[in-house]
Amino acid sequence: LPGSGPSTSSSSPPPQFTTLSTSRVTVIPPTSTTSVPGGGSTACPTTPNGLGTPVSNALNDPFTFHGGGKVSSKADWSCRQAEISQLLQRYELGTLPPEPSSVTASFSGSTLSITVSENGKSISFSVTINNRPSSSGPAIINYGSFGGLPIPAGVATINFNNDEIAQQQDQSSRGKGKFYDLYGSSHSAGALTAWAWGVSRIIDALELTRAQTNIDPTRIGVTGCSRNGKGAMVAGALEPRIALTLPEESGAGGAGCWRIAAYQKSQGQNVQDSKQIVQENVWFSPNFNNYVNDVNVLPFDHHMLAGLIAPRPIYIMENTDMEWLGKVSTYGCMGLARTQWQALGALDRFGYSQVGGNQHCSFPSSQQSSELNAFIGKYLLNNANAGTTNIFRSTGNQNFNLDSWSPWTVPTLA
Ligand code: MCU
């Protein structure tokens, strides 16, 4: 996968306050090559300018490059992911800035304090870490205050006040928050991208303070509910150091696909769609406003946002009770996102579970022991016997034809 964790320098004292080296690999490869597992690099096809051919009443083919070539190997898949990430950033999410020139961190009590500098400006923020392991162990970054998952013993919780990085009150929040203090209020990133950048800085800080926190930065999960579930999915998609992505009831703009919602809307259903969502809040780049009235022109949909995570593990929790929350649009979208894990032979790293009877963001116990704990057990606690993690289930009668929305073939990638 593109990108890797930062290299750190621990030369200057004191040890709890270390500056990151600036020569790091960025998440989005700046050139048309991508690293291949096992070393080396491969040339990626050039991404042509423009939107390409519109796709209506179906989802875009994740396995065909923007320029038309087929994805036929794992190396191609890494190239395709880099391309999809660029397209998503260009037309919907806004640009994820490259690694900042310096990140410093200190840990005291339960507070991890982080300072980020770039272009002569700097910002600071802090996160609290609870239930730290007594020796090196995993942690889950939890966005904001909606919902919250029951986190099993042995896993620390890192509370991330994402609204401080990018506000999300309503449209008046555009360009407000510490991300924009650093990069300027007219930066193209929407709040979801700004928060993902914040998650990356938390992981940078964890890499620097490993000896103090006992948190293993290679075993980090991310979660959030609803608007913050959208954030969790985007963080997993844009930050390859996230080991487990756990979006809870993210709905439209997260696990939901724009085209499915647009189709439902045309049938008179009360589903949140692209036109409405950009009126409600600043989660996306202002550039997305140019496409919300005709999402068919976009060279991606959210099955491909999720696909940026493949084959890293993801467990998606959704609700059957309200169409607004994506009853159908997340089912269809993630049902087809799943093909990307299938192509990589990694179906045991993909979970979609949709149940009802619980209030929005109240985690239902039916998803706990055999699903959530299985994912956390296997992928953060390194317990291979934690349970079945090849999950695709919904208690709603979805009546949704996955095949008709995917007129493309799923390759086997080696
Ligand atoms: C599911 O996430 C959002 C939804 O997109 C909004 O339309 C609604 O207003 O709020 C949800 C939410 O974040 O609830 C906490």
Short mmCIF file of C-alpha atoms and ligand atoms in Angstrom, two decimals:
data_model
loop_
_atom_site.label_atom_id
_atom_site.label_comp_id
_atom_site.label_asym_id
_atom_site.label_seq_id
_atom_site.Cartn_x
_atom_site.Cartn_y
_atom_site.Cartn_z
CA LEU A 1 0.00 0.00 0.00
CA PRO A 2 1.21 3.53 -0.65
CA GLY A 3 2.84 5.36 2.17
CA SER A 4 4.38 4.14 5.36
CA GLY A 5 4.89 5.33 8.84
CA PRO A 6 7.26 8.17 9.41
CA SER A 7 10.85 7.61 10.31
CA THR A 8 11.58 9.26 13.59
CA SER A 9 14.65 10.89 14.95
CA SER A 10 15.29 10.70 18.62
CA SER A 11 18.56 12.57 18.64
CA SER A 12 17.60 15.68 20.59
CA PRO A 13 16.66 15.65 24.29
CA PRO A 14 14.41 15.37 26.16
CA PRO A 15 13.14 11.96 25.00
CA GLN A 16 9.48 12.85 25.44
CA PHE A 17 9.81 15.78 23.07
CA THR A 18 11.19 14.61 19.80
CA THR A 19 11.02 16.13 16.34
CA LEU A 20 10.06 13.97 13.41
CA SER A 21 12.38 13.76 10.47
CA THR A 22 11.02 15.67 7.50
CA SER A 23 12.03 13.17 4.83
CA ARG A 24 8.98 11.00 5.01
CA VAL A 25 6.96 9.16 2.43
CA THR A 26 3.65 10.91 1.83
CA VAL A 27 0.36 9.05 1.84
CA ILE A 28 -0.37 9.96 -1.77
CA PRO A 29 2.63 9.08 -3.94
CA PRO A 30 3.82 12.30 -5.58
CA THR A 31 5.02 10.42 -8.65
CA SER A 32 3.47 7.76 -10.80
CA THR A 33 5.15 4.89 -9.04
CA THR A 34 4.00 3.00 -6.03
CA SER A 35 5.81 0.65 -3.70
CA VAL A 36 5.08 -3.02 -4.04
CA PRO A 37 4.86 -5.39 -1.08
CA GLY A 38 8.23 -7.04 -0.83
CA GLY A 39 10.11 -4.01 -2.06
CA GLY A 40 10.74 -2.30 -5.36
CA SER A 41 8.29 -0.18 -7.22
CA THR A 42 6.16 -0.43 -10.27
CA ALA A 43 5.15 2.14 -12.83
CA CYS A 44 1.52 3.17 -12.50
CA PRO A 45 -0.55 4.19 -15.49
CA THR A 46 -1.01 7.93 -15.89
CA THR A 47 -4.38 9.20 -14.74
CA PRO A 48 -5.97 11.16 -17.59
CA ASN A 49 -7.40 14.57 -16.78
CA GLY A 50 -11.13 14.97 -16.56
CA LEU A 51 -14.00 12.98 -15.17
CA GLY A 52 -14.17 10.20 -17.76
CA THR A 53 -17.39 8.48 -18.81
CA PRO A 54 -20.41 9.01 -16.52
CA VAL A 55 -21.89 5.94 -14.80
CA SER A 56 -25.62 5.92 -14.02
CA ASN A 57 -27.70 3.50 -11.98
CA ALA A 58 -24.62 1.39 -11.31
CA LEU A 59 -21.43 1.84 -9.35
CA ASN A 60 -18.08 2.60 -10.99
CA ASP A 61 -15.76 -0.30 -11.73
CA PRO A 62 -13.01 -0.28 -9.08
CA PHE A 63 -10.94 -2.69 -11.17
CA THR A 64 -10.53 -0.54 -14.29
CA PHE A 65 -8.09 2.37 -14.25
CA HIS A 66 -9.34 5.85 -15.08
CA GLY A 67 -7.47 5.53 -18.38
CA GLY A 68 -9.19 2.24 -19.24
CA GLY A 69 -6.59 -0.44 -18.38
CA LYS A 70 -7.56 -3.40 -16.22
CA VAL A 71 -6.36 -3.98 -12.68
CA SER A 72 -4.90 -7.46 -12.83
CA SER A 73 -2.39 -7.75 -9.97
CA LYS A 74 -1.89 -6.60 -6.39
CA ALA A 75 0.68 -4.11 -7.66
CA ASP A 76 -1.95 -2.70 -10.06
CA TRP A 77 -4.33 -2.49 -7.12
CA SER A 78 -1.89 -0.29 -5.18
CA CYS A 79 -1.63 1.98 -8.23
CA ARG A 80 -5.40 2.06 -8.60
CA GLN A 81 -5.79 2.96 -4.92
CA ALA A 82 -3.39 5.88 -5.29
CA GLU A 83 -5.39 7.01 -8.34
CA ILE A 84 -8.75 6.66 -6.58
CA SER A 85 -7.43 8.58 -3.58
CA GLN A 86 -6.35 11.44 -5.84
CA LEU A 87 -9.71 11.49 -7.63
CA LEU A 88 -11.64 11.45 -4.36
CA GLN A 89 -9.52 14.28 -3.01
CA ARG A 90 -9.84 16.31 -6.21
CA TYR A 91 -13.60 16.11 -6.62
CA GLU A 92 -15.06 15.41 -3.20
CA LEU A 93 -12.84 15.39 -0.11
CA GLY A 94 -10.29 18.12 -0.81
CA THR A 95 -6.54 17.74 -0.68
CA LEU A 96 -4.80 15.90 2.12
CA PRO A 97 -1.63 17.94 2.74
CA PRO A 98 1.72 16.16 2.62
CA GLU A 99 3.49 15.35 5.87
CA PRO A 100 4.07 18.58 7.79
CA SER A 101 7.66 19.72 8.27
CA SER A 102 7.64 18.99 11.99
CA VAL A 103 5.59 17.12 14.55
CA THR A 104 6.57 17.11 18.21
CA ALA A 105 4.87 15.32 21.06
CA SER A 106 4.99 14.94 24.81
CA PHE A 107 3.09 12.64 27.13
CA SER A 108 2.14 13.41 30.71
CA GLY A 109 -0.51 11.80 32.93
CA SER A 110 -3.02 10.66 30.34
CA THR A 111 -2.50 13.58 27.97
CA LEU A 112 -0.65 13.34 24.69
CA SER A 113 0.19 16.86 23.50
CA ILE A 114 0.97 17.37 19.83
CA THR A 115 2.46 20.38 18.04
CA VAL A 116 2.54 20.56 14.26
CA SER A 117 4.52 23.15 12.31
CA GLU A 118 4.47 24.04 8.65
CA ASN A 119 5.49 27.13 6.72
CA GLY A 120 6.37 29.12 9.81
CA LYS A 121 3.03 28.46 11.52
CA SER A 122 2.20 25.96 14.21
CA ILE A 123 -0.81 24.56 16.01
CA SER A 124 -1.11 22.38 19.11
CA PHE A 125 -3.78 19.98 20.25
CA SER A 126 -3.98 17.14 22.71
CA VAL A 127 -5.78 13.83 23.12
CA THR A 128 -6.41 11.82 26.28
CA ILE A 129 -5.46 8.16 26.46
CA ASN A 130 -7.38 5.88 28.82
CA ASN A 131 -6.81 2.24 29.82
CA ARG A 132 -3.24 2.18 28.60
CA PRO A 133 -1.75 -1.30 28.47
CA SER A 134 1.02 -2.10 30.95
CA SER A 135 3.24 -3.27 28.12
CA SER A 136 3.10 -2.51 24.41
CA GLY A 137 -0.48 -2.84 23.17
CA PRO A 138 -3.15 -1.49 20.84
CA ALA A 139 -5.45 1.53 21.00
CA ILE A 140 -8.58 2.82 19.31
CA ILE A 141 -8.90 6.48 18.37
CA ASN A 142 -12.48 7.58 19.10
CA TYR A 143 -13.84 10.65 17.35
CA GLY A 144 -15.87 13.12 19.35
CA SER A 145 -18.86 12.41 21.49
CA PHE A 146 -21.49 10.52 19.48
CA GLY A 147 -22.01 6.89 20.34
CA GLY A 148 -18.95 4.98 21.36
CA LEU A 149 -18.19 1.30 21.16
CA PRO A 150 -17.64 -1.04 24.09
CA ILE A 151 -13.88 -1.48 23.89
CA PRO A 152 -12.58 -4.80 25.26
CA ALA A 153 -9.89 -5.05 27.93
CA GLY A 154 -6.34 -4.73 26.69
CA VAL A 155 -7.15 -1.97 24.21
CA ALA A 156 -6.58 1.67 25.13
CA THR A 157 -8.96 4.43 24.07
CA ILE A 158 -7.67 7.68 22.59
CA ASN A 159 -10.25 10.48 22.73
CA PHE A 160 -9.94 12.77 19.74
CA ASN A 161 -11.84 16.05 19.79
CA ASN A 162 -12.10 16.22 16.01
CA ASP A 163 -14.29 19.35 16.05
CA GLU A 164 -11.28 21.26 17.33
CA ILE A 165 -9.35 20.37 14.15
CA ALA A 166 -12.27 21.24 11.84
CA GLN A 167 -15.60 22.57 13.07
CA GLN A 168 -18.87 20.95 11.96
CA GLN A 169 -21.75 23.07 13.26
CA ASP A 170 -23.28 23.95 9.91
CA GLN A 171 -22.22 25.79 6.76
CA SER A 172 -20.77 28.63 8.83
CA SER A 173 -18.07 26.19 10.01
CA ARG A 174 -16.30 26.28 6.64
CA GLY A 175 -12.57 26.87 7.07
CA LYS A 176 -12.71 26.98 10.88
CA GLY A 177 -10.56 24.92 13.21
CA LYS A 178 -6.89 24.27 13.85
CA PHE A 179 -6.31 22.58 10.51
CA TYR A 180 -7.33 25.82 8.80
CA ASP A 181 -5.30 27.92 11.25
CA LEU A 182 -2.29 26.05 9.89
CA TYR A 183 -3.18 25.73 6.20
CA GLY A 184 -5.44 28.74 5.65
CA SER A 185 -9.23 29.09 5.81
CA SER A 186 -9.62 28.59 2.06
CA HIS A 187 -7.82 25.24 1.98
CA SER A 188 -9.76 22.76 -0.20
CA ALA A 189 -10.01 20.05 2.49
CA GLY A 190 -13.44 19.43 3.94
CA ALA A 191 -13.78 18.52 7.60
CA LEU A 192 -13.53 14.75 6.97
CA THR A 193 -10.11 15.20 5.34
CA ALA A 194 -8.94 17.66 8.00
CA TRP A 195 -9.83 15.15 10.73
CA ALA A 196 -7.98 12.36 8.87
CA TRP A 197 -4.94 14.65 8.85
CA GLY A 198 -5.40 15.02 12.62
CA VAL A 199 -5.48 11.24 13.05
CA SER A 200 -2.21 11.03 11.11
CA ARG A 201 -0.64 13.53 13.50
CA ILE A 202 -1.86 11.49 16.49
CA ILE A 203 -0.15 8.43 15.01
CA ASP A 204 3.02 10.47 14.39
CA ALA A 205 2.91 11.48 18.06
CA LEU A 206 2.35 7.88 19.18
CA GLU A 207 5.41 6.83 17.18
CA LEU A 208 7.44 9.42 19.07
CA THR A 209 6.16 8.56 22.54
CA ARG A 210 5.94 4.79 22.32
CA ALA A 211 8.16 4.25 25.35
CA GLN A 212 6.01 6.54 27.50
CA THR A 213 2.50 5.54 26.37
CA ASN A 214 2.99 1.80 25.77
CA ILE A 215 0.80 2.21 22.70
CA ASP A 216 1.96 0.24 19.67
CA PRO A 217 1.48 2.60 16.70
CA THR A 218 1.15 -0.35 14.32
CA ARG A 219 -1.98 -1.50 16.16
CA ILE A 220 -4.28 1.52 15.95
CA GLY A 221 -8.00 1.37 15.26
CA VAL A 222 -10.29 4.31 14.51
CA THR A 223 -13.99 4.74 15.24
CA GLY A 224 -16.73 7.33 15.42
CA CYS A 225 -20.50 7.38 15.00
CA SER A 226 -22.72 9.10 12.48
CA ARG A 227 -20.96 12.23 11.15
CA ASN A 228 -17.90 10.99 13.03
CA GLY A 229 -18.39 7.55 11.48
CA LYS A 230 -17.98 9.26 8.10
CA GLY A 231 -14.78 10.66 9.59
CA ALA A 232 -13.59 7.25 10.75
CA MET A 233 -14.05 5.81 7.28
CA VAL A 234 -12.18 8.66 5.62
CA ALA A 235 -9.35 8.35 8.16
CA GLY A 236 -9.02 4.64 7.38
CA ALA A 237 -9.03 5.47 3.68
CA LEU A 238 -6.43 8.25 3.77
CA GLU A 239 -4.08 6.94 6.48
CA PRO A 240 -2.55 3.54 5.71
CA ARG A 241 -1.16 3.23 9.25
CA ILE A 242 -4.72 2.63 10.54
CA ALA A 243 -4.84 -1.09 11.29
CA LEU A 244 -8.61 -1.42 11.88
CA THR A 245 -11.41 0.88 10.69
CA LEU A 246 -14.68 0.78 12.67
CA PRO A 247 -17.26 3.22 11.28
CA GLU A 248 -20.52 3.19 13.26
CA GLU A 249 -23.77 4.29 11.53
CA SER A 250 -21.92 6.59 9.15
CA GLY A 251 -24.71 6.61 6.55
CA ALA A 252 -24.58 9.05 3.63
CA GLY A 253 -21.11 10.43 3.05
CA GLY A 254 -19.62 7.40 4.80
CA ALA A 255 -20.78 3.86 3.99
CA GLY A 256 -23.57 5.09 1.68
CA CYS A 257 -23.13 5.54 -2.07
CA TRP A 258 -24.18 8.79 -3.74
CA ARG A 259 -25.64 7.07 -6.78
CA ILE A 260 -27.80 4.69 -4.77
CA ALA A 261 -29.15 7.58 -2.68
CA ALA A 262 -29.81 9.61 -5.86
CA TYR A 263 -31.75 6.70 -7.34
CA GLN A 264 -33.78 6.27 -4.15
CA LYS A 265 -34.48 9.99 -4.04
CA SER A 266 -35.81 9.79 -7.60
CA GLN A 267 -38.20 7.12 -6.29
CA GLY A 268 -39.43 9.48 -3.58
CA GLN A 269 -37.58 7.96 -0.64
CA ASN A 270 -36.44 10.09 2.29
CA VAL A 271 -32.74 9.37 2.07
CA GLN A 272 -29.92 11.81 2.66
CA ASP A 273 -28.33 12.60 -0.70
CA SER A 274 -25.43 14.66 -2.03
CA LYS A 275 -27.57 17.74 -2.69
CA GLN A 276 -28.83 17.84 0.87
CA ILE A 277 -25.63 16.92 2.66
CA VAL A 278 -23.64 19.87 1.36
CA GLN A 279 -26.38 22.21 2.59
CA GLU A 280 -26.22 20.69 6.04
CA ASN A 281 -22.52 20.83 6.81
CA VAL A 282 -18.90 21.27 5.71
CA TRP A 283 -17.82 17.63 5.69
CA PHE A 284 -16.71 17.80 2.04
CA SER A 285 -14.58 20.09 -0.06
CA PRO A 286 -16.32 23.09 -1.63
CA ASN A 287 -15.28 21.48 -4.94
CA PHE A 288 -17.86 18.76 -4.33
CA ASN A 289 -20.64 21.35 -4.74
CA ASN A 290 -19.94 21.29 -8.48
CA TYR A 291 -21.03 17.64 -8.72
CA VAL A 292 -23.80 17.17 -6.18
CA ASN A 293 -26.58 17.72 -8.72
CA ASP A 294 -25.25 14.99 -10.99
CA VAL A 295 -23.19 12.46 -9.10
CA ASN A 296 -23.22 10.16 -12.14
CA VAL A 297 -20.32 12.15 -13.57
CA LEU A 298 -18.02 11.29 -10.67
CA PRO A 299 -15.29 8.72 -11.42
CA PHE A 300 -15.94 6.97 -8.10
CA ASP A 301 -18.52 6.30 -5.44
CA HIS A 302 -18.16 5.39 -1.81
CA HIS A 303 -17.61 1.67 -2.39
CA MET A 304 -14.26 2.93 -3.70
CA LEU A 305 -13.67 5.19 -0.73
CA ALA A 306 -13.96 2.05 1.39
CA GLY A 307 -11.76 0.21 -1.12
CA LEU A 308 -8.82 2.47 -0.25
CA ILE A 309 -8.73 0.44 2.96
CA ALA A 310 -8.60 -2.99 1.27
CA PRO A 311 -7.06 -5.37 2.28
CA ARG A 312 -6.71 -3.75 5.71
CA PRO A 313 -9.58 -4.84 7.98
CA ILE A 314 -12.84 -2.91 8.30
CA TYR A 315 -16.00 -3.61 10.27
CA ILE A 316 -18.95 -1.41 9.29
CA MET A 317 -21.95 -1.12 11.63
CA GLU A 318 -25.23 0.21 10.22
CA ASN A 319 -28.88 0.59 11.23
CA THR A 320 -31.97 -0.72 9.42
CA ASP A 321 -34.42 1.61 11.09
CA MET A 322 -34.32 4.80 9.08
CA GLU A 323 -33.74 5.29 5.39
CA TRP A 324 -32.17 8.68 6.18
CA LEU A 325 -29.36 6.76 7.90
CA GLY A 326 -28.69 4.74 4.77
CA LYS A 327 -30.71 1.57 5.21
CA VAL A 328 -30.43 0.73 1.50
CA SER A 329 -27.64 3.05 0.33
CA THR A 330 -25.09 1.59 2.78
CA TYR A 331 -26.21 -1.99 2.18
CA GLY A 332 -25.73 -1.75 -1.60
CA CYS A 333 -22.61 0.36 -1.36
CA MET A 334 -20.80 -1.85 1.13
CA GLY A 335 -22.12 -5.02 -0.51
CA LEU A 336 -20.12 -3.94 -3.54
CA ALA A 337 -17.21 -2.49 -1.56
CA ARG A 338 -16.77 -6.04 -0.36
CA THR A 339 -15.72 -7.17 -3.86
CA GLN A 340 -12.42 -5.35 -3.34
CA TRP A 341 -11.53 -7.54 -0.36
CA GLN A 342 -12.79 -10.52 -2.35
CA ALA A 343 -10.43 -9.68 -5.23
CA LEU A 344 -7.53 -9.56 -2.77
CA GLY A 345 -8.47 -12.86 -1.13
CA ALA A 346 -9.17 -11.01 2.11
CA LEU A 347 -12.86 -11.53 2.86
CA ASP A 348 -12.00 -12.35 6.47
CA ARG A 349 -11.03 -8.68 6.79
CA PHE A 350 -14.39 -7.26 5.72
CA GLY A 351 -17.45 -6.98 7.93
CA TYR A 352 -20.76 -5.26 7.25
CA SER A 353 -23.48 -5.70 9.84
CA GLN A 354 -26.83 -3.95 9.75
CA VAL A 355 -29.33 -4.38 12.54
CA GLY A 356 -32.24 -2.40 13.98
CA GLY A 357 -34.11 -1.75 17.17
CA ASN A 358 -31.42 0.46 18.61
CA GLN A 359 -31.38 4.23 18.71
CA HIS A 360 -28.98 5.96 16.36
CA CYS A 361 -25.46 5.55 17.79
CA SER A 362 -26.49 3.23 20.65
CA PHE A 363 -24.38 0.21 19.91
CA PRO A 364 -26.57 -2.93 19.95
CA SER A 365 -25.35 -5.91 21.97
CA SER A 366 -26.13 -8.24 19.04
CA GLN A 367 -23.05 -6.90 17.28
CA GLN A 368 -20.71 -7.15 20.24
CA SER A 369 -19.28 -10.52 21.10
CA SER A 370 -19.34 -12.34 17.78
CA GLU A 371 -18.56 -9.36 15.55
CA LEU A 372 -16.92 -6.31 17.12
CA ASN A 373 -14.89 -8.37 19.57
CA ALA A 374 -13.88 -10.75 16.79
CA PHE A 375 -12.50 -7.88 14.70
CA ILE A 376 -10.74 -6.19 17.61
CA GLY A 377 -9.51 -9.53 18.93
CA LYS A 378 -8.07 -10.67 15.64
CA TYR A 379 -6.72 -7.44 14.23
CA LEU A 380 -5.69 -5.40 17.27
CA LEU A 381 -5.13 -7.99 20.00
CA ASN A 382 -3.48 -10.50 17.64
CA ASN A 383 -5.73 -13.35 18.72
CA ALA A 384 -6.17 -15.47 15.60
CA ASN A 385 -9.00 -17.43 17.24
CA ALA A 386 -11.15 -14.42 18.12
CA GLY A 387 -13.98 -15.53 15.84
CA THR A 388 -15.42 -15.21 12.35
CA THR A 389 -14.70 -11.91 10.63
CA ASN A 390 -16.05 -12.66 7.14
CA ILE A 391 -19.39 -10.94 7.82
CA PHE A 392 -22.04 -9.56 5.51
CA ARG A 393 -25.44 -9.43 7.10
CA SER A 394 -28.55 -7.29 7.39
CA THR A 395 -31.69 -7.95 9.38
CA GLY A 396 -33.67 -5.75 6.99
CA ASN A 397 -35.23 -7.17 3.85
CA GLN A 398 -33.15 -5.08 1.52
CA ASN A 399 -34.58 -6.27 -1.78
CA PHE A 400 -31.49 -4.76 -3.40
CA ASN A 401 -29.91 -6.32 -6.47
CA LEU A 402 -26.16 -6.08 -5.98
CA ASP A 403 -25.51 -7.61 -9.40
CA SER A 404 -27.45 -4.99 -11.33
CA TRP A 405 -25.40 -2.25 -9.64
CA SER A 406 -22.08 -3.89 -10.56
CA PRO A 407 -21.88 -4.59 -14.30
CA TRP A 408 -18.16 -5.35 -13.97
CA THR A 409 -16.10 -8.40 -13.16
CA VAL A 410 -14.23 -9.03 -9.96
CA PRO A 411 -10.69 -10.21 -10.76
CA THR A 412 -8.53 -12.45 -8.61
CA LEU A 413 -5.47 -10.39 -7.79
CA ALA A 414 -2.16 -12.02 -7.00
C1 MCU B 1 -25.53 9.95 9.94
O1 MCU B 1 -24.81 11.17 10.16
C2 MCU B 1 -25.45 12.41 10.28
C3 MCU B 1 -26.35 12.68 9.11
O2 MCU B 1 -25.56 12.71 7.92
C4 MCU B 1 -27.03 14.03 9.29
O3 MCU B 1 -27.96 14.27 8.25
C5 MCU B 1 -27.75 14.12 10.61
O4 MCU B 1 -28.16 15.42 10.78
O5 MCU B 1 -26.85 13.84 11.64
C6 MCU B 1 -26.23 12.58 11.61
C7 MCU B 1 -25.35 12.63 12.82
O6 MCU B 1 -24.18 12.94 12.72
O7 MCU B 1 -25.95 12.43 14.00
C8 MCU B 1 -25.20 12.57 15.17
#
